[in-house]
XYZ file of N, CA and C in Angstrom:
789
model
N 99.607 123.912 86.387
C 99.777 122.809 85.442
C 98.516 121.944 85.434
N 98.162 121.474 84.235
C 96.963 120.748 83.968
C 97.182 119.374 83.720
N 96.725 118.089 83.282
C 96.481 117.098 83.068
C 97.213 117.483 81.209
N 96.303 118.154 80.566
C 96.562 118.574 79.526
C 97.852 119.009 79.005
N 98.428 119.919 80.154
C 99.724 120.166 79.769
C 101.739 119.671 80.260
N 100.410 118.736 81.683
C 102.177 117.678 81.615
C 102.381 117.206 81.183
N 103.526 117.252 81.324
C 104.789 116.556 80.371
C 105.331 115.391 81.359
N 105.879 114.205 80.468
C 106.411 113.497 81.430
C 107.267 113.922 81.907
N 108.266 114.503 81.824
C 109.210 115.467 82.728
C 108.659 115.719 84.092
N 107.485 116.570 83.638
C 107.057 116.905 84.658
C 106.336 115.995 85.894
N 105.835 115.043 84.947
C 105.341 114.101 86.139
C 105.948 113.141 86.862
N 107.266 112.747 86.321
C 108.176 112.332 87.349
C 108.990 113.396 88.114
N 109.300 114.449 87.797
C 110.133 115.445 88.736
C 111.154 115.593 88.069
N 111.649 115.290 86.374
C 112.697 114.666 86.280
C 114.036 115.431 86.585
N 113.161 116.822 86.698
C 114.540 118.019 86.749
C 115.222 117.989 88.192
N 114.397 117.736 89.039
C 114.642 117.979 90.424
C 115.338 116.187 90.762
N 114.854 115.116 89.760
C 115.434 113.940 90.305
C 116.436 113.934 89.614
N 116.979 114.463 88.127
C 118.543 114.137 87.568
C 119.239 115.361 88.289
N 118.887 116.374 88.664
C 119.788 117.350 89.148
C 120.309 117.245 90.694
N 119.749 115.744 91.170
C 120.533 115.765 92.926
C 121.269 114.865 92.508
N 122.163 114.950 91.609
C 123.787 114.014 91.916
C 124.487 115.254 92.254
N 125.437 115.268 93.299
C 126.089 116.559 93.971
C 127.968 115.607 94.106
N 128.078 115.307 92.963
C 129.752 114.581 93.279
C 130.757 115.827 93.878
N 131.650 115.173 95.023
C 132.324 116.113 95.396
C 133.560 116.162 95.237
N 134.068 115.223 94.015
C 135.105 115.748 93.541
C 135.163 115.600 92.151
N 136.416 115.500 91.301
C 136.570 115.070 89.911
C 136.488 114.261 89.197
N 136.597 113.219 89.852
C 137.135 111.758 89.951
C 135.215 110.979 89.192
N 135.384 110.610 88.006
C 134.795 109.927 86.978
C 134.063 108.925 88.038
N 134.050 107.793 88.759
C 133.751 107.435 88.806
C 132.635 107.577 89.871
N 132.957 108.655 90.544
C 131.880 109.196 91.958
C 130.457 108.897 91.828
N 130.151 109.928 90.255
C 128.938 109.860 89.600
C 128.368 108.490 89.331
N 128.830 107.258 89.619
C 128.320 105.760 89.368
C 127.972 105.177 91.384
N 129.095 105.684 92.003
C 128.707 105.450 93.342
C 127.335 106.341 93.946
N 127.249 107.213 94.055
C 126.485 108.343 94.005
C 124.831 107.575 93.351
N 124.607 107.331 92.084
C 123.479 106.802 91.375
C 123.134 105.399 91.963
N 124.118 104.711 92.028
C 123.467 103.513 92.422
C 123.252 103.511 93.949
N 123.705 104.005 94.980
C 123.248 104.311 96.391
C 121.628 105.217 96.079
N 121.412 106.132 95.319
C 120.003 106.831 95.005
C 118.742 105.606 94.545
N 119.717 105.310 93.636
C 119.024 104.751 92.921
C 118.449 102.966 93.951
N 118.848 102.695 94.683
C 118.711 101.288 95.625
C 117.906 102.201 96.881
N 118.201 103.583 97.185
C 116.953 104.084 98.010
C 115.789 104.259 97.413
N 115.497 104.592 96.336
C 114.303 104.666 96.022
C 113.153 103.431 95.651
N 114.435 102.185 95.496
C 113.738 101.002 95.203
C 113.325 100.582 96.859
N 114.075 100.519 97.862
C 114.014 100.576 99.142
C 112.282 101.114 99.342
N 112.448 102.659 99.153
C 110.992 103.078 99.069
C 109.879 102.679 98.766
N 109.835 101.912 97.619
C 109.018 100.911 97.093
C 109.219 100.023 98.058
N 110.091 99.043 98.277
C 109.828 98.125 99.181
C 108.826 98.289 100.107
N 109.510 99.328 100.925
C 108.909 99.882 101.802
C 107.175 100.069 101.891
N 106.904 100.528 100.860
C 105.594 100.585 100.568
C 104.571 99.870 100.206
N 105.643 98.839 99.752
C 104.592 97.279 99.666
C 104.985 96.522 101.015
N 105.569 96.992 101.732
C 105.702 95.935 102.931
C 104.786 96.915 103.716
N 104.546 97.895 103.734
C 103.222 98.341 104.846
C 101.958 97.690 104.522
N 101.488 97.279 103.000
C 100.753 97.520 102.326
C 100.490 96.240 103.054
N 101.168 95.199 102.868
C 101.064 93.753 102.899
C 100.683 93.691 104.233
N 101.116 94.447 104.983
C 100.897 94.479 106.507
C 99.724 94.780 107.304
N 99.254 95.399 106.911
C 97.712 95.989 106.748
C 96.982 95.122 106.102
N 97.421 94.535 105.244
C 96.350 93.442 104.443
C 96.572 91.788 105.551
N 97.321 91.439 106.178
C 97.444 90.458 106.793
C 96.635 90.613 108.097
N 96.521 91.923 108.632
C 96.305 92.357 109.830
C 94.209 92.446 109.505
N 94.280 92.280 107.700
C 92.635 92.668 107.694
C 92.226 91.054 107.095
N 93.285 90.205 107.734
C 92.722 88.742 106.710
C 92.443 88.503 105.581
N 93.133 90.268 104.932
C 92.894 89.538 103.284
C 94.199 89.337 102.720
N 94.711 87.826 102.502
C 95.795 87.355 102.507
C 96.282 87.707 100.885
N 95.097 87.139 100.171
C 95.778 87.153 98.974
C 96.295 88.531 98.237
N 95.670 89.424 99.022
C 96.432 90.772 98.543
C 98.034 91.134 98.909
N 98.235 90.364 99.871
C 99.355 90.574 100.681
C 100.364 89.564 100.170
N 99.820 88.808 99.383
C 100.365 87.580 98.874
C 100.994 88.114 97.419
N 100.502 89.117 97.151
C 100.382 89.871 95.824
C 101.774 91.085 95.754
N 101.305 91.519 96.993
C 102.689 92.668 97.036
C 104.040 92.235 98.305
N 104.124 90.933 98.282
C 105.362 90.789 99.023
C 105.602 89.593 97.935
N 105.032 89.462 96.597
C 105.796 88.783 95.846
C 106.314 89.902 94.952
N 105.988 91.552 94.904
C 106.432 91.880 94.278
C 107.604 92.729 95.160
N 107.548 92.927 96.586
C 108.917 93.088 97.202
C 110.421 92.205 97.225
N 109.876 90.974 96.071
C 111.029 89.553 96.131
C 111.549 90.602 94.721
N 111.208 90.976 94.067
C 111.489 91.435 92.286
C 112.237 92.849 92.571
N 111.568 93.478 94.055
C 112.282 95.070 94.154
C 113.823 93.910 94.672
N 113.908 93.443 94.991
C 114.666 92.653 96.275
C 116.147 92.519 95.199
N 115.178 92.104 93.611
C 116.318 91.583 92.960
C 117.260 92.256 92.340
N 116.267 93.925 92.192
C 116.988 94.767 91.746
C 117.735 95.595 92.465
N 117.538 95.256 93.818
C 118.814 95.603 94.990
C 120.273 95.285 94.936
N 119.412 93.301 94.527
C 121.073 92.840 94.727
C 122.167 92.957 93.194
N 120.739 93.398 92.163
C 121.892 93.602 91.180
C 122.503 94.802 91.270
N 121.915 95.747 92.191
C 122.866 97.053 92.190
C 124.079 97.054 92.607
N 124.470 96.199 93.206
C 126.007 95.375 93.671
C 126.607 95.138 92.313
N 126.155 94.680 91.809
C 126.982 94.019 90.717
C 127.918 95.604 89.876
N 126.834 96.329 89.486
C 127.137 97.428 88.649
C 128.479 98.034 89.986
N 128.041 98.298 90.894
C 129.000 99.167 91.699
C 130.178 98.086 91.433
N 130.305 97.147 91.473
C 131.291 95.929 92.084
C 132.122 96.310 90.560
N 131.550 96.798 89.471
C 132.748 97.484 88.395
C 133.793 98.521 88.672
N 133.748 98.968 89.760
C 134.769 99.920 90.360
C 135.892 99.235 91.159
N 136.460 99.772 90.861
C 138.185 98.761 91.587
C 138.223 99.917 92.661
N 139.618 99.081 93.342
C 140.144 99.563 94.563
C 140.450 100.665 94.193
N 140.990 101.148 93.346
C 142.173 102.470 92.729
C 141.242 103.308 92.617
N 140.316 103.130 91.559
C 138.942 104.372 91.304
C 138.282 104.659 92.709
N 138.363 104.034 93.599
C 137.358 104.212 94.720
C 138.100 105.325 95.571
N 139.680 104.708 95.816
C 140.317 105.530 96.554
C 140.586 106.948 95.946
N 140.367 106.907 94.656
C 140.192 108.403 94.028
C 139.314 109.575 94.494
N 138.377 108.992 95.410
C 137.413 110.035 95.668
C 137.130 109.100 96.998
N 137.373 108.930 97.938
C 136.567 107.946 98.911
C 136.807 108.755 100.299
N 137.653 109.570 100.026
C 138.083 110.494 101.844
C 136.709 112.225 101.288
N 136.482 112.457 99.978
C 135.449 113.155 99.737
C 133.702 112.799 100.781
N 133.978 111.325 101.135
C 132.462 110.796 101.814
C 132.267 111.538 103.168
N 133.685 111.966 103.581
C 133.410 112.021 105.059
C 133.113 110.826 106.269
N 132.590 111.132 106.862
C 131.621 110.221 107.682
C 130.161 109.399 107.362
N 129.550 109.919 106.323
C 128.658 109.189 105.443
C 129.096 107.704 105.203
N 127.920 107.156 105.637
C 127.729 105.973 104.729
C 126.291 105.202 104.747
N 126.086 104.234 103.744
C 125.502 103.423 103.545
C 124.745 102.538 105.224
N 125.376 102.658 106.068
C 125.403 102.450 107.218
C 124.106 103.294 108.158
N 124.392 104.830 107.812
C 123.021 105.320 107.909
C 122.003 105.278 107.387
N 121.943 105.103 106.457
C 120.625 104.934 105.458
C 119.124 104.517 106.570
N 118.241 105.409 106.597
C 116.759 105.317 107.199
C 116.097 104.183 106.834
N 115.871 104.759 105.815
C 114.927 103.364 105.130
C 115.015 102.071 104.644
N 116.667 101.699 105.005
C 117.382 100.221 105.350
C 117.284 100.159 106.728
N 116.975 100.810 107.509
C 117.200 100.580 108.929
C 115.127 100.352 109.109
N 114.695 100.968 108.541
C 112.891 101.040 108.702
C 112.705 99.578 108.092
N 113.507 99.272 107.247
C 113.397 97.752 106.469
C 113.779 96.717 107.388
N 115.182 97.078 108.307
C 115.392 95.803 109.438
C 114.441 95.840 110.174
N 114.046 96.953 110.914
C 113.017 97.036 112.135
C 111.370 96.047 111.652
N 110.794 96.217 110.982
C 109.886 95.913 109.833
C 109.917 94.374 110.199
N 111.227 94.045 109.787
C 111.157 92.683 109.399
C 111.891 91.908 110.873
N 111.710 92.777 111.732
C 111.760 92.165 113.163
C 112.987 92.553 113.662
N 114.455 93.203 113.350
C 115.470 93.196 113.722
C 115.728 94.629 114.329
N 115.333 94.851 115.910
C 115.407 96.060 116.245
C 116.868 95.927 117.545
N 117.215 97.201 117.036
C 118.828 97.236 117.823
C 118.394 99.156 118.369
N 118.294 98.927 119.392
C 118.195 100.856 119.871
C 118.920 101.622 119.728
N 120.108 101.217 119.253
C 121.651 102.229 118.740
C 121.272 102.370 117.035
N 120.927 101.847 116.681
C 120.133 101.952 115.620
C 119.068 103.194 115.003
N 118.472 102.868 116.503
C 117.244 104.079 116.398
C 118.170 105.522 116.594
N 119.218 105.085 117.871
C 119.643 106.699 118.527
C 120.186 107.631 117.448
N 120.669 107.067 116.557
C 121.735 107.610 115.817
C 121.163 108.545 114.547
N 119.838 108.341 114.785
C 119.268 108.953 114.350
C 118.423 110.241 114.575
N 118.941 110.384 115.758
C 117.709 111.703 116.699
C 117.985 112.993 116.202
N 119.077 113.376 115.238
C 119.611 114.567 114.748
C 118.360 115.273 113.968
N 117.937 113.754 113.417
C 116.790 113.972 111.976
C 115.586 113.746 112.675
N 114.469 114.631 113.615
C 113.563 114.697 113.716
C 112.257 113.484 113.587
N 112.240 114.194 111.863
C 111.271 113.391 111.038
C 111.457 111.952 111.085
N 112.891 111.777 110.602
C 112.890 110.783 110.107
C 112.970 109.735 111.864
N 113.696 110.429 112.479
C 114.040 109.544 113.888
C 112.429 109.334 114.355
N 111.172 109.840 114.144
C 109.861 109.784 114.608
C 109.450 108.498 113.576
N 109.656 108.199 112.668
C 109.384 107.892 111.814
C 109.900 106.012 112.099
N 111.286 105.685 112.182
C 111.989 104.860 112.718
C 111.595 104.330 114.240
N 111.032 105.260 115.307
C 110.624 104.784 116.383
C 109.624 104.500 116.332
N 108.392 104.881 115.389
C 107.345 104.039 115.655
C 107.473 102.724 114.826
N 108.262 102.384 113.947
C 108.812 100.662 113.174
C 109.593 100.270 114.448
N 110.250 101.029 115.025
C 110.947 100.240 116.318
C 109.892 99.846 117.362
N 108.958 100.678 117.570
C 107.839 100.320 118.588
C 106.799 99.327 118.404
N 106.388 99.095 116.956
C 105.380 98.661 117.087
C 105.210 96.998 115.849
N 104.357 96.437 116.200
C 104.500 95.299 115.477
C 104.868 94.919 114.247
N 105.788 93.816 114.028
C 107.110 93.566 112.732
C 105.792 92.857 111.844
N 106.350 92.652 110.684
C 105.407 91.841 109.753
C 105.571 90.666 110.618
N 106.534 90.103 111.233
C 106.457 88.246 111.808
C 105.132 88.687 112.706
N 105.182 89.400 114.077
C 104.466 89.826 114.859
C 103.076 89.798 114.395
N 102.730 89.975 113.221
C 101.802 90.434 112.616
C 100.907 89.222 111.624
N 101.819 88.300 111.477
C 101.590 87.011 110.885
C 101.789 85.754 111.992
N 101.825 86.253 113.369
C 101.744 85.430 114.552
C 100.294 85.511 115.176
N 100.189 86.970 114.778
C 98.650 87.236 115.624
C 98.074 86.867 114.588
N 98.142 86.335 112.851
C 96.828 85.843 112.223
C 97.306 84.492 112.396
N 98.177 83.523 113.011
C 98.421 82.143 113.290
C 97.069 81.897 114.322
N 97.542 83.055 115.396
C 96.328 83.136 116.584
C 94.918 83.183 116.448
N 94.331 83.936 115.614
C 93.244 84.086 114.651
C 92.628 82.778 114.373
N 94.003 82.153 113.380
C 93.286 81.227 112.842
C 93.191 79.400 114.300
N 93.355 79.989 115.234
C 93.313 78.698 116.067
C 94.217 78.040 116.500
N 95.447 78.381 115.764
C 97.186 78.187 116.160
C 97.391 78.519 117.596
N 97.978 77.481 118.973
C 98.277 77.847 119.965
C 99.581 78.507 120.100
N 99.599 79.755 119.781
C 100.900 80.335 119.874
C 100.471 81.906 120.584
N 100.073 81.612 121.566
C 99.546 82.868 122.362
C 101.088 83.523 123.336
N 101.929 82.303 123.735
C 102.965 82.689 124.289
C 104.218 83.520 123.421
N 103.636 83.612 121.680
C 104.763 84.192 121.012
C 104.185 85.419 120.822
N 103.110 85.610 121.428
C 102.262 87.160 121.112
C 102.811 87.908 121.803
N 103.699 89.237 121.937
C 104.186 89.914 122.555
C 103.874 90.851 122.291
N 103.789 91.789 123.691
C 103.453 93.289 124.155
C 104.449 94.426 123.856
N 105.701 93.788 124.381
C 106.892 95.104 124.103
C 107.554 94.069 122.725
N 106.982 95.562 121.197
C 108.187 94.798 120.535
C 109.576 95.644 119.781
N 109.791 96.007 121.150
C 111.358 96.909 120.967
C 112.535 96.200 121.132
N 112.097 94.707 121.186
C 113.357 93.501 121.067
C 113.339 92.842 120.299
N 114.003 92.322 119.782
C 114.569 91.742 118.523
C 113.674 90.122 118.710
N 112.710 89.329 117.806
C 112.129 88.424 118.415
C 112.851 87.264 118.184
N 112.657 86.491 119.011
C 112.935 84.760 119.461
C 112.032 83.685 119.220
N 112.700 82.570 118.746
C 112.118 81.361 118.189
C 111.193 80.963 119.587
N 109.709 80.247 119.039
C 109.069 79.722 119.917
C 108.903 78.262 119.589
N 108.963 77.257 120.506
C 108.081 75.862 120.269
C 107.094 76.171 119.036
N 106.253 76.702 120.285
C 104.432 76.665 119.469
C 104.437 77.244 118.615
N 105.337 78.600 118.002
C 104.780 78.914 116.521
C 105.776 77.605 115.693
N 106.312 77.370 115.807
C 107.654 75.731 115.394
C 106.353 74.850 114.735
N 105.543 74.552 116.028
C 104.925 73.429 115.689
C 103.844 73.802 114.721
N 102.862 75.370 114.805
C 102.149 75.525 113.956
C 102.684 75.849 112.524
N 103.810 76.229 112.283
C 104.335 76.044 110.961
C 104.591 74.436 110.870
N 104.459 74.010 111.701
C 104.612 72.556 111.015
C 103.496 71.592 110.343
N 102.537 72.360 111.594
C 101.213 71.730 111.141
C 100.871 72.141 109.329
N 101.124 73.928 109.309
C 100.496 74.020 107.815
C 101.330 73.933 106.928
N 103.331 73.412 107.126
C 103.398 72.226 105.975
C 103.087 71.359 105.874
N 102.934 70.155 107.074
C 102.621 68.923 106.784
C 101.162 68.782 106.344
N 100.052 70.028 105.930
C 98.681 69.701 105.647
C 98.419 71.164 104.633
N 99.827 71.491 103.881
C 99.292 72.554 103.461
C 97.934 72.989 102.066
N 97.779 71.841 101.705
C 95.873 71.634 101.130
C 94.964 72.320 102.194
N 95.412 72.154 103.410
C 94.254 72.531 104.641
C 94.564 73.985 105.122
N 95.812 74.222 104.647
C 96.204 76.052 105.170
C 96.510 76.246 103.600
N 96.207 76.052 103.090
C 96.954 76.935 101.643
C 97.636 78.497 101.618
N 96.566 79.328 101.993
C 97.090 80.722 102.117
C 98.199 81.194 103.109
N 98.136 80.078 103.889
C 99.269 80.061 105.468
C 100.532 79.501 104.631
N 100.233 78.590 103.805
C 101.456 77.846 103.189
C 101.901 78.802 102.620
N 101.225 79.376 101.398
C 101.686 80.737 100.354
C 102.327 81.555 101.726
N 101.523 82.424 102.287
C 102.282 83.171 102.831
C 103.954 83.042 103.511
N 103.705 81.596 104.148
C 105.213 81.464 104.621
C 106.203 81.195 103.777
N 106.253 80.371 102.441
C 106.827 80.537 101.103
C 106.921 82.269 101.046
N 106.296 83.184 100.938
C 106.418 84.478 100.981
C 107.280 84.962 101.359
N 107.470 84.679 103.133
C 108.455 85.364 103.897
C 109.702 84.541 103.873
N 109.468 83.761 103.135
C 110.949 82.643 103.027
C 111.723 83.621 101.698
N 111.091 83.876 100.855
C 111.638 84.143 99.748
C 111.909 85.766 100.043
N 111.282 86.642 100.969
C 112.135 87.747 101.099
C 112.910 87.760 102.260
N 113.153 87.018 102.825
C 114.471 86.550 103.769
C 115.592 86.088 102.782
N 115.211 85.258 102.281
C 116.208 84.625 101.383
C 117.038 86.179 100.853
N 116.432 86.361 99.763
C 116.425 87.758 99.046
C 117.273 88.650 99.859
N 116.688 88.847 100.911
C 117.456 89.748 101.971
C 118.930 89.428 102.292
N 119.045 88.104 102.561
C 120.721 87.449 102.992
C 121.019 88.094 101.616
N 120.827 87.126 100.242
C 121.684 87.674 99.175
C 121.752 88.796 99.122
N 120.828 90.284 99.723
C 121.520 91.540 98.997
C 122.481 91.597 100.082
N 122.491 91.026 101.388
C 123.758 91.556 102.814
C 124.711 90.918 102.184
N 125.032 89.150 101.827
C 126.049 88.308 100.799
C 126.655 89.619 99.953
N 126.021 89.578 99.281
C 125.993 90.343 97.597
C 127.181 92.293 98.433
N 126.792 92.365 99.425
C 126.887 93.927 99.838
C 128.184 93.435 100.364
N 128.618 92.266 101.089
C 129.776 91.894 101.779
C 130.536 91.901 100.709
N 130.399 91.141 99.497
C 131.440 90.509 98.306
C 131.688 91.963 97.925
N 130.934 92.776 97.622
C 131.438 93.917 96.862
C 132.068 94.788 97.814
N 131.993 94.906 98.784
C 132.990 95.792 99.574
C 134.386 95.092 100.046
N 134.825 93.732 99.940
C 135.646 93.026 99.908
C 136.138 93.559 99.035
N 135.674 93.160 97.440
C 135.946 93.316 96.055
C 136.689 94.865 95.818
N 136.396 96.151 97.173
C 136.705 97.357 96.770
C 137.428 97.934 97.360
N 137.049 97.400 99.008
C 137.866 97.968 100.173
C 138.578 97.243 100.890
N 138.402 95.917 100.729
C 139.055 94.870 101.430
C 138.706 94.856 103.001
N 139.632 94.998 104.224
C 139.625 94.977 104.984
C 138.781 96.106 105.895
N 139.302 97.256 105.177
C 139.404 98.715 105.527
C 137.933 98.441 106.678
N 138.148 99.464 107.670
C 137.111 100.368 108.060
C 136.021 100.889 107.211
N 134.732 100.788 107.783
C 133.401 101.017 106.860
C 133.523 103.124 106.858
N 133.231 103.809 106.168
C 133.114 104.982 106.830
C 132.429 106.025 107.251
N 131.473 105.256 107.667
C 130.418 105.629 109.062
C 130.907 105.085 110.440
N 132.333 104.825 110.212
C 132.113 104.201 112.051
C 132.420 102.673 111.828
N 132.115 101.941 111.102
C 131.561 100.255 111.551
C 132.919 99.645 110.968
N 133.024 98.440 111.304
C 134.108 97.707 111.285
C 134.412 97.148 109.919
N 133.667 97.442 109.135
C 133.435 97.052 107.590
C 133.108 95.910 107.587
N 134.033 94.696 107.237
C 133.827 93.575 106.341
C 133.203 92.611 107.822
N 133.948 93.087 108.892
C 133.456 92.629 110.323
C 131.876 92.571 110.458
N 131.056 93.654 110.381
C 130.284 94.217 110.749
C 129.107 93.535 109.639
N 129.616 93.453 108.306
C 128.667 92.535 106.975
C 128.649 91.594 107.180
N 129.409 90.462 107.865
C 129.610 89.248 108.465
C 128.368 88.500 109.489
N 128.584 89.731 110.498
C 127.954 89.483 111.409
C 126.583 89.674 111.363
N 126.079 90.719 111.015
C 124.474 91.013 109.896
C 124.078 89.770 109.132
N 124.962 88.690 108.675
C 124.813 87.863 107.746
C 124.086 86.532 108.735
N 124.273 86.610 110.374
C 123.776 85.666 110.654
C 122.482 85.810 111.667
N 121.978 86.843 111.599
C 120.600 86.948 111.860
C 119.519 86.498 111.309
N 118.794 85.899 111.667
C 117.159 85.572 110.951
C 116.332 86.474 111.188
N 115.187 86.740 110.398
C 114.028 87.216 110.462
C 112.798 86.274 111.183
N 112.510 84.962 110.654
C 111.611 84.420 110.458
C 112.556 82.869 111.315
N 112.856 83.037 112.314
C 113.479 81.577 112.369
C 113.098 80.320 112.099
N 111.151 80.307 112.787
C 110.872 78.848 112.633
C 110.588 78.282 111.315
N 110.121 79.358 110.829
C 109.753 78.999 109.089
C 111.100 78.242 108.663
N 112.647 78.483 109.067
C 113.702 77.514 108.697
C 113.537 76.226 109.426
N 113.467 76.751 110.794
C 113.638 75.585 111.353
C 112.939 74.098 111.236
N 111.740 74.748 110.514
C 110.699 73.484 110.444
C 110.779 72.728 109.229
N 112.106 73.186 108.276
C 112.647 72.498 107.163
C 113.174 71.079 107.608
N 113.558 71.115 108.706
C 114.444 69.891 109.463
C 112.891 68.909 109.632
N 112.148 69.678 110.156
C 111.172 68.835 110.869
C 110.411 67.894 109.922
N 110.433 68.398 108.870
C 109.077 67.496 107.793
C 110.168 66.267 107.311
């Protein structure tokens, strides 16, 4: 195939991307559960790809590039949480029409929601294990579990820039991180003078707005499984509506909230 003779068909894949819906039963509405779970991984992917991108650009001090593609991970962010909405058109009755067809599958495994918590600092090792079946992908997940989160990564350019926060610089980051004083106070310093940090200001506005983003798609993911399953058991294992709850009160970025109180 040439330049000359693709087709857009061809240059998106389109045969090989409309032909993996595999519904496993009769039931009308499968084909809408099915698309919008595909369809929120591949935006995921994107995420994904601007959050390395950004990461690498913070890590090379060139901010405003990074400033560039984690405002456009807030826009993938939005079309996450509207994918709730569309699913949230399925009632209890249509769901249970086809819902013992899932098996043990769920939403629960998903890689590249789990490469997205780790990323953004939230590493749990049962997390990682459950994944060792899949090779690739479990190699793939342990080095986001091993190695420095975007916060991690926007602590060491605090450090850079003269910020005493050497005690939040950490060596092992296979734990989930914890609020410090000193990064507290240096986010405080570059709101209360942000003319004098501008790009420090932008950036933390940045990670505010895909935190934010983030609660609403977990919000947004709780209401609609309320809205479908109610109580029920998740079915991968997890406690369902229990389990969305509790996800709901983790931070990413703590001091960047905390220093809302302070100004």
């Amino acid at each position: 195939m040439t330049r000359q003779t693709m087709t857009y068909g061809d240059y998106l894949s389109l045969e090989q991307l409309l032909s993996a819906q595999h519904p496993q039963s009769d039931h009308h509405d499968e084909m809408l559960f099915i698309l919008i779970h595909q369809v929120s991984e591949l935006w995921m992917k994107l995420a994904l790809h601007e959050l390395h991108a950004a990461q690498q650009a913070i890590m090379a001090d060139h901010l405003p590039e990074s400033l560039k593609m984690l405002a456009r991970i807030k826009v993938i962010q939005k079309q996450l949480i509207e994918a709730w909405s569309t699913l949230g058109t399925m009632t209890p009755s249509e769901y249970v029409g086809f819902r013992d067809q899932l098996g043990s599958s769920s939403g629960f495994q998903s890689a590249q929601y789990r490469e997205l918590e780790f990323k953004l600092g939230n590493k749990n090792p049962y997390m990682l294990h459950m994944h060792e079946r899949t090779p690739e992908v479990h190699a793939r997940l342990k080095e986001a579990f091993e190695t420095p989160g975007v916060y991690d990564t926007v602590l060491m350019l605090l450090d850079r820039r003269g910020f005493q926060v050497k005690d939040a610089l950490r060596e092992d980051f296979t734990q989930p991180y914890e609020a410090h004083e000193s990064v507290l106070e240096a986010w405080k310093q570059v709101y209360t003078h942000p003319e004098k940090h501008w790009d420090l200001y932008n950036l933390a506005e940045k990670l505010i707005d895909l935190e934010d983003a983030f609660q609403q798609w977990r919000f947004k993911h709780l209401r609609t499984v309320m809205r479908i399953i109610g109580e029920k058991p998740g079915t991968g294992g997890t406690s369902g509506i229990g389990y969305l709850k509790k996800a709901l009160d983790y931070q990413f970025f703590p001091e960047l909230w905390q220093v809302r109180t302070l100004l």
